[in-house]
Amino acid sequence: MIKKADLAPPPAELPGEAVQARRFEKARSAQASAVLEDYVELIDDLLANGGEARPTDIARRLGVTHATAIKTITRLKREGLATSKLYRGVFLTPEGHGLADRVRARHRLVVDLLRAVGVPEQCAELDAEGIEHHVSDAALDAFARFLKGWGPLP
Amino acid sequence: MIKKADLAPPPAELPGEAVQARRFEKARSAQASAVLEDYVELIDDLLANGGEARPTDIARRLGVTHATAIKTITRLKREGLATSKLYRGVFLTPEGHGLADRVRARHRLVVDLLRAVGVPEQCAELDAEGIEHHVSDAALDAFARFLKGWGPLP
DNA sequence: ATTAAAATGTAGCATAGGCTACAAAAAATC
DNA sequence: GATTTTTTGTAGCCTATGCTACATTTTAAT
Ligand SMILES: [Mn+2]
Ligand SMILES: [Mn+2]
Ligand SMILES: [Mn+2]
Ligand SMILES: [Mn+2]
């Protein structure tokens, strides 16, 4: 019961495949949290500024219908990131608030880095909204170090 | 029939909301093409190197089951990016091949930029797999200009 | 107080992308 | 040529995220 692979072991080709597969898996996992991250950041903004984060406000800022927003808010509550009182808006749990802070800091750092390497401001804001969810902590560290030796943005 | 909003028009607050909504919409749209982009790039790689891009190969490299890969390949064909012959693997249409070339160039540029600002190589490869799908052409131009005045990577 | 408007919630539908399990066909091995 | 392994395809299920349409409740205006 000798198989071809036993006779001719390809020179470490399978590890290469596995590494690539892990890259894609990581990107998929990052994407799965992207929506929740945007929601908590937005809710935190609304609470800090206007004081209220109602489903309709959230929906309008995200560009989705209120039905969609309500469904995702249900998921936020299920995952322990938010609470809500009927007709009193949405609130963040301590976990949700902590996540919002990290997400906001990351968002800003990404925008700043894009601008530092010459991306126009409008474009940096646009692209960062999607990019941010895929930037690891290690990359963020590098971004911060890079910006330190860069001075204020032009 | 005068409403509150008519009497007290908030100072250009609605535009701000609309701009933010457009950012999120753009990120959602970019995400919708992400999977297709990764497939065509991978298929093109397999065809260029080994000569064959079978569903099983594609599935293994992506880290998904073959059933999932086959379903997405069906979508690639539906969208005019690929064709396939039974037990002969998957091929790219001219459109698919063009997309693969653009996606590969973008992927490389993103990795190079990350490394240029100090992100460790492994980390750059990991993060780029998700980031790439959200980098606009304008940002790519900026990346290329930045790298030009940077010399070879350390 | 009545009425109109806005906000909220729910139900039902669609697509995308995962998965397992089963079935059939082709390729490789013996 | 027969058997085993690999590949492919299909069916059915799940979750996430959109949507529209309808019903209800609260808030605002008259
Ligand atoms: Mn975002
Ligand atoms: Mn953001
Ligand atoms: Mn990718
Ligand atoms: Mn890629």
Coordinates of C-alpha atoms (C1' of nucleotides) and ligand atoms in Angstrom, one line a residue:
Chain A
M1 CA 0.0 0.0 0.0
I2 CA 2.8 2.4 -1.0
K3 CA 1.6 5.7 -2.4
K4 CA 3.3 7.9 -4.9
A5 CA 3.8 10.6 -2.2
D6 CA 5.8 8.1 -0.1
L7 CA 8.3 7.5 -2.9
A8 CA 8.7 11.0 -4.1
P9 CA 8.2 13.5 -1.2
P10 CA 8.0 16.9 -2.8
P11 CA 10.5 19.3 -1.3
A12 CA 8.4 20.9 1.4
E13 CA 5.6 21.9 -0.9
L14 CA 2.8 21.1 1.5
P15 CA 4.0 23.6 4.1
G16 CA 3.8 26.3 1.5
E17 CA 0.2 25.4 0.8
A18 CA -0.6 25.4 4.5
V19 CA 1.0 28.8 5.1
Q20 CA -1.1 30.2 2.2
A21 CA -4.2 28.6 3.6
R22 CA -3.6 30.2 7.0
R23 CA -3.3 33.6 5.4
F24 CA -6.7 33.3 3.8
E25 CA -8.2 31.9 7.0
K26 CA -6.9 34.9 8.9
A27 CA -8.3 37.3 6.4
R28 CA -11.7 35.6 6.6
S29 CA -11.7 35.7 10.4
A30 CA -10.8 39.4 10.4
Q31 CA -13.7 40.0 8.0
A32 CA -16.1 38.3 10.3
S33 CA -15.5 40.9 13.0
A34 CA -15.4 43.9 10.7
V35 CA -19.1 44.7 10.9
L36 CA -19.2 44.5 14.7
E37 CA -16.1 46.7 15.0
D38 CA -17.7 49.4 12.8
Y39 CA -20.9 49.3 14.8
V40 CA -19.2 49.7 18.2
E41 CA -17.0 52.5 17.0
L42 CA -20.0 54.3 15.5
I43 CA -22.1 53.8 18.6
D44 CA -19.3 55.1 20.8
D45 CA -19.0 58.1 18.6
L46 CA -22.7 58.9 18.8
L47 CA -22.8 58.4 22.5
A48 CA -19.7 60.7 23.0
N49 CA -21.0 63.4 20.8
G50 CA -24.8 63.7 20.6
G51 CA -25.4 61.5 23.7
E52 CA -27.8 59.1 21.9
A53 CA -27.3 56.1 19.6
R54 CA -30.6 55.1 18.2
P55 CA -31.0 52.4 15.7
T56 CA -32.2 54.9 13.1
D57 CA -29.2 57.1 13.6
I58 CA -26.9 54.1 13.4
A59 CA -28.6 52.9 10.2
R60 CA -28.4 56.2 8.5
R61 CA -24.7 56.6 9.3
L62 CA -23.9 53.1 8.1
G63 CA -26.0 53.4 4.9
V64 CA -28.2 50.5 5.7
T65 CA -31.9 50.2 6.5
H66 CA -33.1 50.3 10.0
A67 CA -34.1 46.7 9.8
T68 CA -30.6 45.6 9.1
A69 CA -29.2 47.8 11.8
I70 CA -31.6 46.3 14.4
K71 CA -30.6 42.8 13.4
T72 CA -26.9 43.5 13.9
I73 CA -27.6 45.3 17.1
T74 CA -29.2 42.1 18.3
R75 CA -26.0 40.3 17.4
L76 CA -24.0 42.9 19.4
K77 CA -26.1 42.2 22.4
R78 CA -25.8 38.5 22.0
E79 CA -22.0 38.8 21.9
G80 CA -22.0 40.9 25.0
L81 CA -20.8 44.1 23.4
A82 CA -24.0 46.2 23.7
T83 CA -27.3 46.7 25.5
S84 CA -30.4 48.6 24.6
K85 CA -33.5 50.1 26.1
L86 CA -36.6 50.4 24.0
Y87 CA -36.8 53.8 22.5
R88 CA -33.8 54.9 24.5
G89 CA -31.1 53.8 22.1
V90 CA -28.1 51.5 22.3
F91 CA -25.3 51.4 24.9
L92 CA -22.0 49.7 25.1
T93 CA -20.9 47.2 27.7
P94 CA -17.4 47.7 29.2
E95 CA -16.2 45.1 26.6
G96 CA -17.9 47.0 23.8
H97 CA -16.4 50.3 25.0
G98 CA -13.0 48.8 25.2
L99 CA -13.3 47.4 21.7
A100 CA -14.5 50.8 20.4
D101 CA -11.5 52.5 21.9
R102 CA -9.1 50.1 20.3
V103 CA -10.9 50.2 16.9
R104 CA -10.9 54.0 16.9
A105 CA -7.2 54.2 17.7
R106 CA -6.4 51.7 15.0
H107 CA -8.6 53.6 12.5
R108 CA -6.8 56.8 13.2
L109 CA -3.4 55.2 12.9
V110 CA -4.3 53.7 9.6
V111 CA -5.5 57.0 8.2
D112 CA -2.4 58.8 9.4
L113 CA -0.1 56.2 7.9
L114 CA -1.8 56.4 4.5
R115 CA -1.5 60.1 4.5
A116 CA 2.1 59.9 5.6
V117 CA 3.0 57.9 2.5
G118 CA 1.2 60.3 0.2
V119 CA -2.4 59.1 -0.1
P120 CA -4.8 62.1 -0.5
E121 CA -6.8 62.7 2.6
Q122 CA -10.3 61.9 1.2
C123 CA -8.9 58.7 -0.3
A124 CA -7.2 57.8 3.0
E125 CA -10.5 58.1 4.8
L126 CA -12.3 56.0 2.2
D127 CA -9.8 53.2 2.1
A128 CA -9.1 53.1 5.8
E129 CA -12.7 52.1 6.5
G130 CA -12.0 48.7 4.9
I131 CA -8.3 48.3 5.5
E132 CA -8.4 48.9 9.3
H133 CA -10.0 45.5 10.0
H134 CA -7.0 43.6 8.5
V135 CA -4.2 45.5 10.2
S136 CA -2.6 43.4 13.0
D137 CA -1.1 44.7 16.2
A138 CA 2.4 44.1 14.9
A139 CA 1.7 46.2 11.9
L140 CA 0.2 48.9 14.0
D141 CA 3.3 49.0 16.1
A142 CA 5.3 49.5 12.9
F143 CA 3.0 52.2 11.7
A144 CA 3.4 54.1 15.0
R145 CA 7.2 53.8 14.9
F146 CA 7.2 55.0 11.3
L147 CA 5.0 58.0 12.1
K148 CA 7.1 59.0 15.1
G149 CA 10.1 59.6 12.9
W150 CA 8.0 61.5 10.4
G151 CA 6.8 64.6 12.1
P152 CA 3.4 66.3 11.5
L153 CA 1.4 65.4 8.4
P154 CA 1.7 67.9 5.5
Chain B
M1 CA -47.3 71.5 8.0
I2 CA -44.0 73.0 9.2
K3 CA -41.6 70.6 10.7
K4 CA -38.9 71.2 13.3
A5 CA -36.2 70.6 10.7
D6 CA -37.5 73.4 8.6
L7 CA -37.2 75.9 11.4
A8 CA -33.8 74.8 12.7
P9 CA -31.7 73.5 9.8
P10 CA -28.7 71.9 11.4
P11 CA -25.4 73.4 10.1
A12 CA -24.6 70.9 7.3
E13 CA -24.9 67.9 9.5
L14 CA -26.6 65.6 7.0
P15 CA -23.7 65.8 4.4
G16 CA -21.4 64.5 7.1
E17 CA -23.7 61.5 7.6
A18 CA -23.9 60.9 3.9
V19 CA -20.1 60.9 3.5
Q20 CA -19.7 58.4 6.3
A21 CA -22.4 56.2 4.8
R22 CA -20.6 56.2 1.5
R23 CA -17.4 55.1 3.1
F24 CA -19.1 52.1 4.6
E25 CA -20.9 51.3 1.4
K26 CA -17.6 51.4 -0.5
A27 CA -16.0 49.0 2.1
R28 CA -18.9 46.6 1.7
S29 CA -18.7 46.6 -2.0
A30 CA -14.9 46.0 -1.9
Q31 CA -15.5 43.1 0.4
A32 CA -18.0 41.6 -2.0
S33 CA -15.3 41.2 -4.7
A34 CA -12.6 40.0 -2.3
V35 CA -13.3 36.3 -2.6
L36 CA -13.5 36.4 -6.4
E37 CA -10.2 38.4 -6.5
D38 CA -8.4 35.8 -4.4
Y39 CA -9.7 33.0 -6.5
V40 CA -8.6 34.4 -9.8
E41 CA -5.2 35.3 -8.5
L42 CA -4.7 31.8 -7.1
I43 CA -6.0 30.1 -10.2
D44 CA -3.7 32.2 -12.3
D45 CA -0.8 31.3 -10.1
L46 CA -1.6 27.6 -10.3
L47 CA -1.9 27.7 -14.1
A48 CA 1.4 29.7 -14.5
N49 CA 3.4 27.3 -12.2
G50 CA 2.1 23.8 -12.2
G51 CA -0.1 24.1 -15.3
E52 CA -3.3 22.9 -13.6
A53 CA -5.9 24.5 -11.4
R54 CA -8.1 21.8 -10.1
P55 CA -10.9 22.4 -7.6
T56 CA -9.2 20.3 -5.0
D57 CA -5.9 22.2 -5.4
I58 CA -7.8 25.5 -5.1
A59 CA -9.6 24.4 -2.0
R60 CA -6.5 23.2 -0.3
R61 CA -4.6 26.4 -0.9
L62 CA -7.5 28.5 0.3
G63 CA -8.2 26.4 3.3
V64 CA -11.8 25.6 2.5
T65 CA -13.5 22.3 1.6
H66 CA -13.8 21.3 -2.1
A67 CA -17.5 21.7 -1.9
T68 CA -17.1 25.4 -1.0
A69 CA -14.5 25.9 -3.7
I70 CA -16.7 24.3 -6.4
K71 CA -19.6 26.6 -5.4
T72 CA -17.4 29.7 -5.7
I73 CA -16.0 28.5 -9.0
T74 CA -19.6 28.3 -10.3
R75 CA -19.9 31.9 -9.3
L76 CA -16.7 32.8 -11.2
K77 CA -18.1 31.1 -14.3
R78 CA -21.4 32.9 -13.9
E79 CA -19.6 36.2 -13.7
G80 CA -17.6 35.5 -16.8
L81 CA -14.2 35.2 -15.1
A82 CA -13.5 31.5 -15.5
T83 CA -14.4 28.4 -17.4
S84 CA -13.9 24.7 -16.5
K85 CA -13.7 21.3 -18.1
L86 CA -14.7 18.3 -16.2
Y87 CA -11.6 16.7 -14.6
R88 CA -9.5 19.2 -16.5
G89 CA -9.4 22.0 -14.0
V90 CA -10.4 25.6 -14.1
F91 CA -9.3 28.3 -16.6
L92 CA -9.5 32.0 -16.7
T93 CA -11.3 34.0 -19.4
P94 CA -9.5 37.1 -20.7
E95 CA -11.4 39.2 -18.2
G96 CA -10.4 36.8 -15.4
H97 CA -6.8 36.9 -16.5
G98 CA -6.8 40.7 -16.6
L99 CA -8.3 40.8 -13.2
A100 CA -5.7 38.3 -11.9
D101 CA -2.8 40.5 -13.2
R102 CA -4.2 43.6 -11.5
V103 CA -4.8 41.8 -8.3
R104 CA -1.4 40.3 -8.2
A105 CA 0.3 43.6 -8.9
R106 CA -1.8 45.3 -6.2
H107 CA -1.0 42.5 -3.7
R108 CA 2.8 42.9 -4.3
L109 CA 2.6 46.7 -4.0
V110 CA 0.8 46.4 -0.7
V111 CA 3.3 43.9 0.7
D112 CA 6.2 46.1 -0.4
L113 CA 4.7 49.2 1.2
L114 CA 4.0 47.5 4.5
R115 CA 7.6 46.3 4.6
A116 CA 8.9 49.7 3.6
V117 CA 7.3 51.3 6.7
G118 CA 8.7 48.6 8.9
V119 CA 6.2 45.8 9.1
P120 CA 8.0 42.4 9.5
E121 CA 7.9 40.3 6.3
Q122 CA 5.7 37.5 7.7
C123 CA 3.3 40.0 9.1
A124 CA 3.2 42.0 5.9
E125 CA 2.3 38.9 4.0
L126 CA -0.5 38.0 6.5
D127 CA -2.1 41.4 6.6
A128 CA -1.8 42.1 2.9
E129 CA -4.1 39.2 2.1
G130 CA -7.0 41.1 3.7
I131 CA -5.8 44.7 3.2
E132 CA -5.3 44.5 -0.6
H133 CA -9.0 44.3 -1.4
H134 CA -9.6 47.8 0.1
V135 CA -6.7 49.7 -1.5
S136 CA -7.9 52.1 -4.2
D137 CA -6.1 52.9 -7.4
A138 CA -5.3 56.4 -6.0
A139 CA -3.7 54.9 -2.9
L140 CA -1.8 52.4 -5.1
D141 CA -0.4 55.3 -7.1
A142 CA 0.8 56.9 -3.8
F143 CA 2.3 53.6 -2.7
A144 CA 4.3 53.4 -5.9
R145 CA 5.5 56.9 -5.7
F146 CA 6.5 56.4 -2.1
L147 CA 8.4 53.2 -2.8
K148 CA 10.2 54.9 -5.7
G149 CA 12.0 57.3 -3.4
W150 CA 12.8 54.6 -1.0
G151 CA 15.2 52.4 -2.6
P152 CA 15.4 48.6 -2.1
L153 CA 13.8 47.1 1.0
P154 CA 16.0 46.5 4.0
Chain C
dA1 C1' -57.1 65.6 22.6
dT2 C1' -56.4 64.3 17.9
dT3 C1' -53.7 63.6 14.4
dA4 C1' -49.4 63.2 11.9
dA5 C1' -44.8 61.8 11.8
dA6 C1' -40.9 59.2 13.2
dA7 C1' -39.0 55.3 15.3
dT8 C1' -39.0 50.6 16.3
dG9 C1' -39.8 45.9 15.7
dT10 C1' -41.0 41.8 13.0
dA11 C1' -41.7 38.7 9.1
dG12 C1' -40.3 37.0 4.9
dC13 C1' -37.0 36.8 1.1
dA14 C1' -32.4 36.8 -1.2
dT15 C1' -27.3 36.1 -1.8
dA16 C1' -22.8 34.8 -0.3
dG17 C1' -19.9 31.7 1.8
dG18 C1' -19.0 28.3 5.1
dC19 C1' -19.8 23.1 6.4
dT20 C1' -20.9 17.7 6.3
dA21 C1' -22.5 13.7 4.1
dC22 C1' -23.5 11.0 0.2
dA23 C1' -22.9 9.6 -4.7
dA24 C1' -20.6 9.1 -9.0
dA25 C1' -16.7 9.3 -12.0
dA26 C1' -11.9 9.3 -13.2
dA27 C1' -7.1 8.0 -12.2
dA28 C1' -3.8 5.4 -10.1
dT29 C1' -2.3 1.1 -8.3
dC30 C1' -1.9 -3.7 -8.1
Chain D
dG1 C1' -8.6 -6.2 -15.6
dA2 C1' -9.9 -5.5 -10.9
dT3 C1' -9.4 -2.7 -7.0
dT4 C1' -8.4 1.2 -4.4
dT5 C1' -7.7 6.1 -4.1
dT6 C1' -8.6 10.6 -5.6
dT7 C1' -11.4 13.9 -7.6
dT8 C1' -15.6 15.9 -8.6
dG9 C1' -20.3 16.9 -8.0
dT10 C1' -24.7 17.4 -5.4
dA11 C1' -27.9 18.0 -1.6
dG12 C1' -29.0 20.0 2.6
dC13 C1' -27.9 22.8 6.5
dC14 C1' -26.1 27.0 8.9
dT15 C1' -24.8 32.0 9.8
dA16 C1' -24.2 36.7 8.4
dT17 C1' -25.8 40.5 6.0
dG18 C1' -28.5 42.8 3.0
dC19 C1' -33.5 44.1 1.4
dT20 C1' -38.9 45.3 1.4
dA21 C1' -43.3 45.4 3.5
dC22 C1' -46.2 45.6 7.3
dA23 C1' -47.5 46.5 12.3
dT24 C1' -46.9 48.8 16.4
dT25 C1' -45.5 52.2 19.5
dT26 C1' -43.7 56.5 20.8
dT27 C1' -43.0 61.3 19.9
dA28 C1' -44.2 65.7 17.8
dA29 C1' -47.4 68.9 15.8
dT30 C1' -51.8 71.0 15.4
Ligands
MN1 MN -14.4 49.9 9.0
MN2 MN -13.6 52.7 11.1
MN3 MN -6.7 38.6 -0.5
MN4 MN -3.7 38.2 -2.5

